[in-house]
Amino acid sequence: SSGEPFKIAFFTDAQDNSYLQAAIAAAQEHADERGVEMEVIDATWDANKQLGQVQDAVSSGQYDALVVESVDGEVLCEDLTAAASEMVVSIYNAPICGNYDELYTEGTVGFFGPDNYQLGQLMGQEIAEALDGSGTLAYVSGPVQVGIVAATTDGLKDALAEFPDIELVSELDGGWDAAKGLAATQDIISSNPDIDGIVYG
């Protein structure tokens, strides 16, 4: 109504891999189509840095809405729920406030993304079936400091717990990065040449 363009602060974990770059590009495309100004704010995988960025964005009064993918949703919980009482706050991909079951956090406009615990369970079940319930297994995760990676890992391990004859012999951080994932895979195969399976999360 003021004639000023709607302005969004778009918080991303980082910009150093193709997955995150694709999300940012899609968001920017939609913002441009609607005449919305969008500023990308990069946490470089640092939860405390992201907390400061959110606090600065809210206190600046420059933004009409926050769109947030959190490095650690527990760290941002208090500030984002407080902000949601004053402005539009949308959460994507990574639930805040430990809401890994409900996903949605009251006060925000919605949660947009998968149930990562359930995804981990499905990965565990599928690999266990592929191994006929027995064998050695390695796991290459996403960045271990990210909350949804912990949820995915928990789901995977809970599913594998139903298969006592499957042994998880190696667990490495692949960082959601092709080069890191390749290096982790090479390390696994070098250390465990007879490995029966590898899961990438």
Short mmCIF file of C-alpha atoms in Angstrom, two decimals:
data_model
loop_
_atom_site.label_atom_id
_atom_site.label_comp_id
_atom_site.label_asym_id
_atom_site.label_seq_id
_atom_site.Cartn_x
_atom_site.Cartn_y
_atom_site.Cartn_z
CA SER A 1 0.00 0.00 0.00
CA SER A 2 3.00 2.32 0.53
CA GLY A 3 4.10 1.86 -3.05
CA GLU A 4 7.43 0.43 -1.89
CA PRO A 5 8.38 -3.04 -3.18
CA PHE A 6 7.94 -5.98 -0.80
CA LYS A 7 11.34 -6.95 0.56
CA ILE A 8 12.39 -10.43 1.72
CA ALA A 9 15.49 -11.54 3.59
CA PHE A 10 16.31 -15.03 2.31
CA PHE A 11 18.54 -16.91 4.77
CA THR A 12 20.55 -19.81 3.37
CA ASP A 13 22.95 -22.18 5.13
CA ALA A 14 25.62 -21.44 2.52
CA GLN A 15 26.12 -20.97 -1.21
CA ASP A 16 28.91 -23.46 -1.80
CA ASN A 17 27.08 -26.39 -3.38
CA SER A 18 24.72 -26.97 -6.29
CA TYR A 19 21.73 -27.93 -4.09
CA LEU A 20 21.72 -24.63 -2.22
CA GLN A 21 22.53 -22.65 -5.35
CA ALA A 22 19.49 -24.17 -7.09
CA ALA A 23 17.23 -23.21 -4.18
CA ILE A 24 18.50 -19.64 -4.21
CA ALA A 25 18.11 -19.38 -7.99
CA ALA A 26 14.51 -20.65 -7.83
CA ALA A 27 13.63 -18.23 -5.03
CA GLN A 28 15.18 -15.33 -6.94
CA GLU A 29 13.27 -16.26 -10.09
CA HIS A 30 9.94 -16.21 -8.24
CA ALA A 31 10.81 -12.96 -6.47
CA ASP A 32 11.69 -11.30 -9.78
CA GLU A 33 8.46 -12.50 -11.39
CA ARG A 34 6.46 -10.83 -8.61
CA GLY A 35 8.45 -7.63 -8.36
CA VAL A 36 9.72 -8.56 -4.90
CA GLU A 37 13.15 -7.49 -3.66
CA MET A 38 15.08 -10.41 -2.18
CA GLU A 39 18.39 -10.24 -0.36
CA VAL A 40 20.29 -13.51 0.07
CA ILE A 41 22.01 -13.81 3.46
CA ASP A 42 24.62 -16.57 3.67
CA ALA A 43 25.50 -18.17 7.04
CA THR A 44 28.50 -20.13 5.66
CA TRP A 45 27.38 -23.14 7.74
CA ASP A 46 27.71 -21.20 11.02
CA ALA A 47 24.63 -21.35 13.29
CA ASN A 48 25.75 -18.52 15.56
CA LYS A 49 26.59 -16.30 12.60
CA GLN A 50 23.11 -16.98 11.23
CA LEU A 51 21.55 -16.03 14.57
CA GLY A 52 23.30 -12.66 14.41
CA GLN A 53 22.14 -12.22 10.82
CA VAL A 54 18.51 -12.87 11.78
CA GLN A 55 18.74 -10.48 14.73
CA ASP A 56 20.25 -7.78 12.52
CA ALA A 57 17.60 -8.26 9.84
CA VAL A 58 14.73 -8.00 12.31
CA SER A 59 16.14 -4.99 14.16
CA SER A 60 16.88 -3.15 10.91
CA GLY A 61 13.21 -2.89 9.99
CA GLN A 62 14.19 -3.18 6.34
CA TYR A 63 12.32 -6.40 5.55
CA ASP A 64 8.67 -7.36 5.24
CA ALA A 65 9.37 -11.09 5.51
CA LEU A 66 12.01 -13.61 6.44
CA VAL A 67 12.46 -16.88 4.55
CA VAL A 68 14.75 -19.12 6.57
CA GLU A 69 16.64 -22.34 6.08
CA SER A 70 18.36 -22.75 9.42
CA VAL A 71 21.74 -24.29 10.08
CA ASP A 72 20.41 -25.15 13.55
CA GLY A 73 16.72 -24.54 14.18
CA GLU A 74 17.15 -24.66 17.95
CA VAL A 75 19.57 -21.74 17.87
CA LEU A 76 17.11 -19.59 15.88
CA CYS A 77 13.96 -20.72 17.70
CA GLU A 78 13.44 -17.87 20.15
CA ASP A 79 14.29 -15.06 17.74
CA LEU A 80 12.25 -16.41 14.84
CA THR A 81 9.14 -17.11 16.91
CA ALA A 82 9.37 -13.60 18.34
CA ALA A 83 9.79 -12.15 14.85
CA ALA A 84 6.77 -14.12 13.62
CA SER A 85 4.51 -12.08 15.90
CA GLU A 86 5.58 -8.90 14.09
CA MET A 87 6.23 -9.94 10.49
CA VAL A 88 5.92 -12.78 7.99
CA VAL A 89 8.30 -15.65 8.78
CA SER A 90 8.46 -18.67 6.48
CA ILE A 91 10.54 -21.75 7.32
CA TYR A 92 11.82 -24.11 4.66
CA ASN A 93 13.68 -27.39 4.56
CA ALA A 94 14.88 -27.32 8.20
CA PRO A 95 12.30 -27.14 11.02
CA ILE A 96 12.98 -24.79 13.92
CA CYS A 97 12.48 -25.25 17.67
CA GLY A 98 13.05 -29.01 17.51
CA ASN A 99 9.78 -29.57 15.64
CA TYR A 100 11.02 -32.58 13.67
CA ASP A 101 7.72 -34.42 14.16
CA GLU A 102 5.18 -31.67 13.53
CA LEU A 103 7.58 -29.71 11.24
CA TYR A 104 5.39 -26.58 11.52
CA THR A 105 6.13 -24.01 14.23
CA GLU A 106 3.19 -21.96 15.51
CA GLY A 107 3.24 -18.33 14.42
CA THR A 108 5.14 -18.91 11.20
CA VAL A 109 3.24 -18.94 7.91
CA GLY A 110 4.22 -22.52 7.20
CA PHE A 111 6.91 -25.12 6.86
CA PHE A 112 7.97 -26.10 3.35
CA GLY A 113 10.13 -29.17 3.03
CA PRO A 114 10.50 -32.88 3.77
CA ASP A 115 10.37 -34.88 6.98
CA ASN A 116 14.08 -35.64 7.22
CA TYR A 117 13.75 -38.18 10.02
CA GLN A 118 11.33 -40.15 7.84
CA LEU A 119 13.69 -39.84 4.87
CA GLY A 120 16.46 -41.34 6.99
CA GLN A 121 14.17 -44.21 7.98
CA LEU A 122 13.29 -44.88 4.35
CA MET A 123 16.96 -44.90 3.38
CA GLY A 124 17.70 -47.38 6.14
CA GLN A 125 14.84 -49.66 5.18
CA GLU A 126 15.70 -49.59 1.48
CA ILE A 127 19.41 -50.37 1.98
CA ALA A 128 18.58 -53.10 4.49
CA GLU A 129 16.27 -54.74 1.97
CA ALA A 130 18.90 -54.41 -0.76
CA LEU A 131 21.39 -56.17 1.53
CA ASP A 132 18.85 -58.89 2.42
CA GLY A 133 19.22 -57.85 6.05
CA SER A 134 22.91 -58.66 6.42
CA GLY A 135 26.24 -57.03 5.60
CA THR A 136 28.53 -54.08 6.17
CA LEU A 137 27.42 -50.54 5.47
CA ALA A 138 28.93 -47.05 5.33
CA TYR A 139 27.14 -43.72 5.57
CA VAL A 140 28.16 -40.45 3.93
CA SER A 141 26.10 -37.70 5.54
CA GLY A 142 25.50 -34.06 4.83
CA PRO A 143 27.22 -31.38 6.95
CA VAL A 144 27.13 -32.73 10.51
CA GLN A 145 26.54 -29.29 12.05
CA VAL A 146 23.18 -28.97 10.28
CA GLY A 147 20.09 -29.91 12.28
CA ILE A 148 18.30 -31.77 9.49
CA VAL A 149 21.37 -33.93 8.93
CA ALA A 150 21.12 -35.08 12.54
CA ALA A 151 17.43 -35.88 11.99
CA THR A 152 18.21 -37.85 8.83
CA THR A 153 20.99 -39.75 10.60
CA ASP A 154 18.71 -40.57 13.54
CA GLY A 155 16.08 -41.94 11.17
CA LEU A 156 18.63 -44.03 9.31
CA LYS A 157 20.11 -45.52 12.47
CA ASP A 158 16.71 -46.22 14.01
CA ALA A 159 15.71 -48.13 10.87
CA LEU A 160 18.99 -50.08 10.82
CA ALA A 161 18.50 -51.02 14.47
CA GLU A 162 15.82 -53.41 13.24
CA PHE A 163 18.50 -55.34 11.33
CA PRO A 164 21.11 -56.62 13.82
CA ASP A 165 23.08 -58.38 11.09
CA ILE A 166 23.87 -55.10 9.34
CA GLU A 167 26.97 -53.38 10.70
CA LEU A 168 27.57 -49.65 10.14
CA VAL A 169 31.36 -49.68 9.82
CA SER A 170 32.05 -46.12 8.65
CA GLU A 171 30.34 -42.75 8.94
CA LEU A 172 31.80 -39.70 7.17
CA ASP A 173 30.72 -36.12 6.48
CA GLY A 174 30.28 -35.52 2.75
CA GLY A 175 29.13 -31.94 3.20
CA TRP A 176 26.50 -32.19 0.41
CA ASP A 177 29.44 -31.51 -1.86
CA ALA A 178 30.49 -33.61 -4.86
CA ALA A 179 34.24 -33.38 -4.20
CA LYS A 180 33.89 -34.09 -0.47
CA GLY A 181 31.48 -36.92 -1.17
CA LEU A 182 33.90 -38.47 -3.64
CA ALA A 183 36.79 -38.19 -1.18
CA ALA A 184 34.67 -39.77 1.57
CA THR A 185 33.69 -42.62 -0.77
CA GLN A 186 37.30 -43.24 -1.71
CA ASP A 187 38.29 -43.32 1.97
CA ILE A 188 35.53 -45.80 2.73
CA ILE A 189 36.47 -48.15 -0.09
CA SER A 190 40.16 -47.90 0.76
CA SER A 191 39.52 -48.74 4.42
CA ASN A 192 36.76 -51.28 3.74
CA PRO A 193 37.41 -52.86 0.32
CA ASP A 194 34.73 -55.51 0.90
CA ILE A 195 32.00 -53.05 1.95
CA ASP A 196 28.53 -54.23 0.95
CA GLY A 197 26.78 -50.87 0.69
CA ILE A 198 27.07 -47.09 1.03
CA VAL A 199 24.24 -44.70 1.92
CA TYR A 200 24.40 -41.02 1.00
CA GLY A 201 22.28 -38.68 3.10
#
